mmCIF file of C-alpha atoms in Angstrom:
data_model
loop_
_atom_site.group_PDB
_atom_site.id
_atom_site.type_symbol
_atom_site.label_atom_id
_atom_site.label_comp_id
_atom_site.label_asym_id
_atom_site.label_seq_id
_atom_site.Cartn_x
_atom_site.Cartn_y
_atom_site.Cartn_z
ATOM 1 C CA UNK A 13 105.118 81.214 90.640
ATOM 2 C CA UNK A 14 102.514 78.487 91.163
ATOM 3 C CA UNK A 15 99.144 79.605 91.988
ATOM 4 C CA UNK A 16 97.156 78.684 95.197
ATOM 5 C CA UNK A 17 94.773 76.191 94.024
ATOM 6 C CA UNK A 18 91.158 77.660 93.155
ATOM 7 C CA UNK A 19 89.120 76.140 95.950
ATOM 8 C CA UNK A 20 91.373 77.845 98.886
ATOM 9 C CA UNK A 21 91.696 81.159 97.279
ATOM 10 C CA UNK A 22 89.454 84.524 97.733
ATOM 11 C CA UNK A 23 88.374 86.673 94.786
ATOM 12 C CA UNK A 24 88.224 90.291 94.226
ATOM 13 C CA UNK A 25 86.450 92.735 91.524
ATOM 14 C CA UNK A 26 88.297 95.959 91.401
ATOM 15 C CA UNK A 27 87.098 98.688 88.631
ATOM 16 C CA UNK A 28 89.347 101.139 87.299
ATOM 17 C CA UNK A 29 91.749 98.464 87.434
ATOM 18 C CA UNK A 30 93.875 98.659 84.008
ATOM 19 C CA UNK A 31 96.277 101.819 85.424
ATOM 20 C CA UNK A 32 96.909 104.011 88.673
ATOM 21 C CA UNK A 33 95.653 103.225 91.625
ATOM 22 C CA UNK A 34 93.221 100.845 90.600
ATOM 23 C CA UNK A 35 96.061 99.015 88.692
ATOM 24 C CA UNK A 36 98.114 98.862 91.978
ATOM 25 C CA UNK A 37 95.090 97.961 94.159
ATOM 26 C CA UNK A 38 94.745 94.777 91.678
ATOM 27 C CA UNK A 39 98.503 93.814 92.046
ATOM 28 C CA UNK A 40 98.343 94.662 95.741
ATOM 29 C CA UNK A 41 95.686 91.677 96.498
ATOM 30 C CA UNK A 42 97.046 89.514 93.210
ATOM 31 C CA UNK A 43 100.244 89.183 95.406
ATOM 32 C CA UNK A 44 98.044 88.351 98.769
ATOM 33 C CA UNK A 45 96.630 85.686 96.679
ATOM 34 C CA UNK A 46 93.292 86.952 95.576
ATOM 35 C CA UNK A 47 92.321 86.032 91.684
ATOM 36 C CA UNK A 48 91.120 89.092 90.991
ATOM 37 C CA UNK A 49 88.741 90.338 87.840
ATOM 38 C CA UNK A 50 90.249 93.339 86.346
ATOM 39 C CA UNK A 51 87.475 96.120 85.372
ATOM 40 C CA UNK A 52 88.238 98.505 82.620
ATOM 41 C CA UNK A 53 86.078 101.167 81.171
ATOM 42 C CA UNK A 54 88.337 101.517 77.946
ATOM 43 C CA UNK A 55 91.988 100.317 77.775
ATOM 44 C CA UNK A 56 91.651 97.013 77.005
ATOM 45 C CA UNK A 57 94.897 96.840 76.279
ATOM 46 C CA UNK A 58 96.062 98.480 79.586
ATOM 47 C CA UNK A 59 93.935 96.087 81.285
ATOM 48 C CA UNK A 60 95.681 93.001 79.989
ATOM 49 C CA UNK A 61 99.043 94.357 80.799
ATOM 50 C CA UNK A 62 97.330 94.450 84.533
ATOM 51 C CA UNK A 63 95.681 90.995 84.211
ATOM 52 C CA UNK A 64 99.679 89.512 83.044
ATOM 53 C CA UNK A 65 101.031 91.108 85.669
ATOM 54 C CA UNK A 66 98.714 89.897 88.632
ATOM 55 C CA UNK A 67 99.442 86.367 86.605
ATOM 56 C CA UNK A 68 103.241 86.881 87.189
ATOM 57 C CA UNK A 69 101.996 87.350 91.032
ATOM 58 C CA UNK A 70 99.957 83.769 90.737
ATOM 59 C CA UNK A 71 96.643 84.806 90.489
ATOM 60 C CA UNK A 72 93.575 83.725 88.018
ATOM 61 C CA UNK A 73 93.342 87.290 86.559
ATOM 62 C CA UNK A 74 90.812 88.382 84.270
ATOM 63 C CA UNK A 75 90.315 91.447 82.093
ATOM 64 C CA UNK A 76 86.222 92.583 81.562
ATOM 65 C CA UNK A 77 85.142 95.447 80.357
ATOM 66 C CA UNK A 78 82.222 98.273 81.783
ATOM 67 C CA UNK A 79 81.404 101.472 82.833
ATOM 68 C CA UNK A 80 80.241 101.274 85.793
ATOM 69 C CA UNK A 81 77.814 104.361 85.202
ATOM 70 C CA UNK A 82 75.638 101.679 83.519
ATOM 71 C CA UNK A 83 73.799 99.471 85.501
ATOM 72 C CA UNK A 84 73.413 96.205 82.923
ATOM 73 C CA UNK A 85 77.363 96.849 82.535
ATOM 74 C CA UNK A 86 77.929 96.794 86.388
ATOM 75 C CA UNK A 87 75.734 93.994 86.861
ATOM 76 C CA UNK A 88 77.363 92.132 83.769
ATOM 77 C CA UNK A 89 80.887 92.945 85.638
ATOM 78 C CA UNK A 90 79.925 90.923 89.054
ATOM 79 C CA UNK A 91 78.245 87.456 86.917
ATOM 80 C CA UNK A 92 81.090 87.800 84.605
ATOM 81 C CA UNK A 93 84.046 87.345 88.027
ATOM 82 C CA UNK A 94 81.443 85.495 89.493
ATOM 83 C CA UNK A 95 81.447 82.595 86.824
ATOM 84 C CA UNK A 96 84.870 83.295 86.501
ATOM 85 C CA UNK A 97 86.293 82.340 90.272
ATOM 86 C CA UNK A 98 83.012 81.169 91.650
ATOM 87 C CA UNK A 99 82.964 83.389 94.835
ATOM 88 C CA UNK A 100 83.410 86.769 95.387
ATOM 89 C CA UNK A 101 84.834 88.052 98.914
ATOM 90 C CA UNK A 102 86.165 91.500 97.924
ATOM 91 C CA UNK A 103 84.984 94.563 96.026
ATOM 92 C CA UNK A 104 86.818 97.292 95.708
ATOM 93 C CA UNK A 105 85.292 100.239 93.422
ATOM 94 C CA UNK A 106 88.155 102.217 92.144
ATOM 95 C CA UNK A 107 86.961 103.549 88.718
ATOM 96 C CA UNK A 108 86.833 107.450 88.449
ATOM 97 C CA UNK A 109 87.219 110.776 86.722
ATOM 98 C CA UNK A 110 88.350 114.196 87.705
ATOM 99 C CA UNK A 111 87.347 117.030 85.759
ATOM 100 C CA UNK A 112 88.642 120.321 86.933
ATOM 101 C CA UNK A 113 85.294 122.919 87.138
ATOM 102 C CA UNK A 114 84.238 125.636 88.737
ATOM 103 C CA UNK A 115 81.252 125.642 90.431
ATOM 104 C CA UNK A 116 79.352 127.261 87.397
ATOM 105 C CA UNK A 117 76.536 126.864 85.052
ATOM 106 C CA UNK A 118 79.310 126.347 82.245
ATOM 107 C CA UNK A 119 80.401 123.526 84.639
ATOM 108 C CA UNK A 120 77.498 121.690 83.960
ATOM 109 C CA UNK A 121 78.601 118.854 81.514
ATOM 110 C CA UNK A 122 81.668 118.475 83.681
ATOM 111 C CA UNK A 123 79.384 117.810 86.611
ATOM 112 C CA UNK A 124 77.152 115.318 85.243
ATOM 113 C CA UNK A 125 79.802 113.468 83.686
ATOM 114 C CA UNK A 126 81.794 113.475 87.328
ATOM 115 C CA UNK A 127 78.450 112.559 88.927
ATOM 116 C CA UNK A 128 77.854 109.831 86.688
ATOM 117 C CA UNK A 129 81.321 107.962 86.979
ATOM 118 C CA UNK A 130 82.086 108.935 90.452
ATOM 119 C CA UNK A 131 78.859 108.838 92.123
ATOM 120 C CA UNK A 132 76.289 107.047 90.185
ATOM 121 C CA UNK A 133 79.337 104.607 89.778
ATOM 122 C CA UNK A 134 79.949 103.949 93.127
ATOM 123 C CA UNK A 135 76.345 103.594 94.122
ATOM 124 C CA UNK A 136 76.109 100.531 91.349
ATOM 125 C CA UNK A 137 78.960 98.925 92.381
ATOM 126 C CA UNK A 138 78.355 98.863 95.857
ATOM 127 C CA UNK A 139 74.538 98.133 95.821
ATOM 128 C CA UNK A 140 76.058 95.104 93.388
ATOM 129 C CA UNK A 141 78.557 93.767 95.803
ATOM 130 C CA UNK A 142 76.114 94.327 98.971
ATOM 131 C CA UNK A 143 73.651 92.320 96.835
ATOM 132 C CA UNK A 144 76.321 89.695 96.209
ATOM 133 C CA UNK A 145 78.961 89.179 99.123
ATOM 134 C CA UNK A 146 78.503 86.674 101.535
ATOM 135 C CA UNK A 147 80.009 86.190 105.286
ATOM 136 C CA UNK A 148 83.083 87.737 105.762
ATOM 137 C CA UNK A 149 83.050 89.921 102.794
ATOM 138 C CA UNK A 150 84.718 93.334 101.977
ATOM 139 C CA UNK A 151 83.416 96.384 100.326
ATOM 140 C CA UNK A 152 85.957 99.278 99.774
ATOM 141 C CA UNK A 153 85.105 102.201 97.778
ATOM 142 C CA UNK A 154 87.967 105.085 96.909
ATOM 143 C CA UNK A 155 86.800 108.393 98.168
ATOM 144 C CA UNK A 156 89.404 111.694 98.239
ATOM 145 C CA UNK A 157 91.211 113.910 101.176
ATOM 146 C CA UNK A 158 90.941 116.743 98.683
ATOM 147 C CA UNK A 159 87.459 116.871 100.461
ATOM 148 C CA UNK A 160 89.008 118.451 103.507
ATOM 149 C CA UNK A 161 90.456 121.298 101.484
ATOM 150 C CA UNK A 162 87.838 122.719 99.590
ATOM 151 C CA UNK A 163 90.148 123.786 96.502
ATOM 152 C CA UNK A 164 88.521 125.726 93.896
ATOM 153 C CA UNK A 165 87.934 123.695 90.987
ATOM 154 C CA UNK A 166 87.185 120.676 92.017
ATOM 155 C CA UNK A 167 83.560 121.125 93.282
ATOM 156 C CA UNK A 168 82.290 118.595 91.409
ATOM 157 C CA UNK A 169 84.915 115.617 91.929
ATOM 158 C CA UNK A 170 84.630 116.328 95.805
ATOM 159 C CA UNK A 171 80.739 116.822 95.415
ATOM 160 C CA UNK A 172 80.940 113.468 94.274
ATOM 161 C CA UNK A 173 83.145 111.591 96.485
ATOM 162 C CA UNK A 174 81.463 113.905 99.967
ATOM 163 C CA UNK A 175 78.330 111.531 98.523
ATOM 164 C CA UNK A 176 80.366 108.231 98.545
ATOM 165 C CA UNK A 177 81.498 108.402 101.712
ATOM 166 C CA UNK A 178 77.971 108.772 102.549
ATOM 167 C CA UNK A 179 76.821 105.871 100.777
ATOM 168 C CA UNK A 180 79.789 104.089 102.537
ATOM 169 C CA UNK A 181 77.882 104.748 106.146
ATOM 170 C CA UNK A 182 74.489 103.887 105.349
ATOM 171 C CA UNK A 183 75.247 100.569 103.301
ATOM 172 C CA UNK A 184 77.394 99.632 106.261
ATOM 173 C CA UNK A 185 74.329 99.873 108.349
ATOM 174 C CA UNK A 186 72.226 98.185 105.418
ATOM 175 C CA UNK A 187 74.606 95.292 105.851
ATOM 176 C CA UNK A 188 73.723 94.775 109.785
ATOM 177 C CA UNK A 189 74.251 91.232 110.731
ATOM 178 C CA UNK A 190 75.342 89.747 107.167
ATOM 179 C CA UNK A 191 79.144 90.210 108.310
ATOM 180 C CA UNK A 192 80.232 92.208 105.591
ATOM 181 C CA UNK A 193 82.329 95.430 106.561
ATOM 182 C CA UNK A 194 81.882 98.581 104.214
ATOM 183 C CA UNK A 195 84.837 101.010 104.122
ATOM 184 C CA UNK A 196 86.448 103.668 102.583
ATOM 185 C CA UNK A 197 89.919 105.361 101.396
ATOM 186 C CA UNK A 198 90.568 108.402 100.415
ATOM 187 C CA UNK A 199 94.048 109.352 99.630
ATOM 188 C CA UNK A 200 95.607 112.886 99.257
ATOM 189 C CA UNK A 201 97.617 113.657 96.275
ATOM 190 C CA UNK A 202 99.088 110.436 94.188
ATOM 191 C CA UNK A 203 101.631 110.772 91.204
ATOM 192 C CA UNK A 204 99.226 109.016 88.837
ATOM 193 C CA UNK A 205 98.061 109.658 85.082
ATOM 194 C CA UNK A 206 94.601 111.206 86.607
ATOM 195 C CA UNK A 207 95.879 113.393 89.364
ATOM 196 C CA UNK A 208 99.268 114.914 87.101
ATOM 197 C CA UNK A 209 96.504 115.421 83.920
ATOM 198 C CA UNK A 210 96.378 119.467 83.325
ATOM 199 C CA UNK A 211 98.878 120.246 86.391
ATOM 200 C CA UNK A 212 101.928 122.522 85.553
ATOM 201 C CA UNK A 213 105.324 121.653 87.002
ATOM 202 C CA UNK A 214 105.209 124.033 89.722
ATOM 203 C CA UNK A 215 101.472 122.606 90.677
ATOM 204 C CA UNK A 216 102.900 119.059 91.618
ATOM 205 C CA UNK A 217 105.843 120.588 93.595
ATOM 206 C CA UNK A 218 104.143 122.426 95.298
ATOM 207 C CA UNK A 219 101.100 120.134 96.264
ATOM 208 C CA UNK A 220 104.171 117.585 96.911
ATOM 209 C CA UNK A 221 104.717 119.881 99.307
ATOM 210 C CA UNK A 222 101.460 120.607 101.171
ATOM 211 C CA UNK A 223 101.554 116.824 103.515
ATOM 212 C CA UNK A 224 104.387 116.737 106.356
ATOM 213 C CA UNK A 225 105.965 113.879 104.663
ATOM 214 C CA UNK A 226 106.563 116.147 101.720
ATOM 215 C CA UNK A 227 106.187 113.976 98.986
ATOM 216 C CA UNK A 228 102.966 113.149 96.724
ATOM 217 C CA UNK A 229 101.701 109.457 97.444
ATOM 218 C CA UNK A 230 102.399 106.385 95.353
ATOM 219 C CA UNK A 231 99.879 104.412 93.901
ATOM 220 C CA UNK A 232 101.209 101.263 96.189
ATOM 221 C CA UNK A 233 100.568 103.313 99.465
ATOM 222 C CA UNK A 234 96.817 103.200 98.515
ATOM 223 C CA UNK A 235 97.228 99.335 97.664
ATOM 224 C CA UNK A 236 98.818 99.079 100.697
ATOM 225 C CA UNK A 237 95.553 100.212 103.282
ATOM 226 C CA UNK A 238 92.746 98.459 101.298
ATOM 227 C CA UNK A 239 95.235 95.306 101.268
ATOM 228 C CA UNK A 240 94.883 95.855 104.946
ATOM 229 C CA UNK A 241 91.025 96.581 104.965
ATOM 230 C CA UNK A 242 90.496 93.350 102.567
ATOM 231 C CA UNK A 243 93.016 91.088 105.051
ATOM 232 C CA UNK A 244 92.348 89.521 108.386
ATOM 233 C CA UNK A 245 93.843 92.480 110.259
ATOM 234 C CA UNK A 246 90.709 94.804 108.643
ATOM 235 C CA UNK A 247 87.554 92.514 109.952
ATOM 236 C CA UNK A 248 86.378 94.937 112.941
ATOM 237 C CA UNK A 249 87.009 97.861 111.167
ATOM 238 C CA UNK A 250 83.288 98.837 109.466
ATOM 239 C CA UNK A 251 81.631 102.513 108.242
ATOM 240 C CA UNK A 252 85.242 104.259 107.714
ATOM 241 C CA UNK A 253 86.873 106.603 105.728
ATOM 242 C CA UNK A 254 90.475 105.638 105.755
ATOM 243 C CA UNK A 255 92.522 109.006 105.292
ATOM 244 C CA UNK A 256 95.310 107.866 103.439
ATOM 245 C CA UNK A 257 97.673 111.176 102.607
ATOM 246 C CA UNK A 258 100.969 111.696 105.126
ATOM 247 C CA UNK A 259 98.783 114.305 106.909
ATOM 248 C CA UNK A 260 97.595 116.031 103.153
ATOM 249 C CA UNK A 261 94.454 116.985 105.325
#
């Protein structure tokens, strides 16, 4: 396929890119003709299966590498696309963890750790991209619809994400008048790597079960609504936590 040339295509930064969701968000705008900067925390190899694969799609792909818990990492990730594609229009901050913890002092190092990733992450990222975008840009952070439910053992992953969508609202209102629209998504249970981790058999049926479509979500349906938040059709929709999870909650 022959790409778009450079000067009429948008870019996108997506962390967590090199598998799951993240992976499928970067193939997702790769095909709508983003070049798109893969972020990785620690697959490098993962991420360059990503990066050939949005190339098969025609887009300028890039690999780079950073934990997004780390400020000169995060900041190193935006001049790194930036130099790359020369533009930004779309970030979408997809890197995360889940740790499975009770709400417990013995959680402790789980929390932190979640925190860090998940929360700290997030706020980096998007204080990056608010920093960075221009007119007409996009910033989409992945929250969860787990939040809705409560479940024991994941206090810290939803105390995390609860302060995302948060963030989500007030940057939205921090980015009055610069035409930039802050969103989120939040999907129910996906069949990826992160969500299957430490789950018996019977687990995923039955959670496959919980959402009146009656099947766990694929990493493309995720794709699918922040392709739609990034694209023309998304412009008036601002502050919003996109619920993506056949009813899940």
């Amino acid at each position: 396929m022959t790409s778009t040339p450079a000067i009429s295509r948008r870019a996108a930064l997506v962390t967590g890119a090199s598998r799951g969701i993240g992976r499928a968000i970067a193939l997702r705008l790769a095909a709508d003709g983003f070049d798109v900067a893969i972020g990785y925390a620690g697959s490098a190899a993962r991420a360059e299966e990503t990066v050939a694969a949005a190339r098969e799609a025609g887009s300028n792909a890039i690999a780079i590498q950073g934990d997004v818990a780390q400020a000169p990492d995060v900041a190193r990730l935006f001049d790194t696309a930036q130099q790359a594609f020369g533009r930004l229009d779309v970030v979408v901050n997809s890197a995360g963890i889940m740790q499975m913890a009770s709400v417990a002092p013995a959680s402790l190092d789980a929390f932190d750790q979640t925190i860090a990733t998940n929360l700290r992450g997030a706020f980096l990222v998007l204080g990056e991209a608010a920093a960075r975008l221009g007119q007409g840009g996009r910033i989409i952070a992945l929250s969860t619809s787990v939040i809705a439910r409560s479940l024991p053992g994941y206090g810290p992953y939803i105390a995390a994400k609860a302060g995302v969508e948060g963030l989500v609202r007030v940057l939205a209102n921090e980015l009055r008048g610069r035409g930039i629209t802050a969103n989120a998504v939040a999907p129910g249970p996906v069949a990826t790597e992160l969500f299957l981790d430490g789950k018996s058999e019977e687990q995923v049926a039955q959670l496959s079960k919980v959402a009146p479509l009656e099947r766990l979500g694929t990493p493309e349906d995720i794709a699918a609504a922040v392709s739609f938040l990034a694209g023309p059709d998304g412009a008036w929709i601002n502050a919003q936590v996109v619920r993506v999870n056949g009813g899940f909650a």
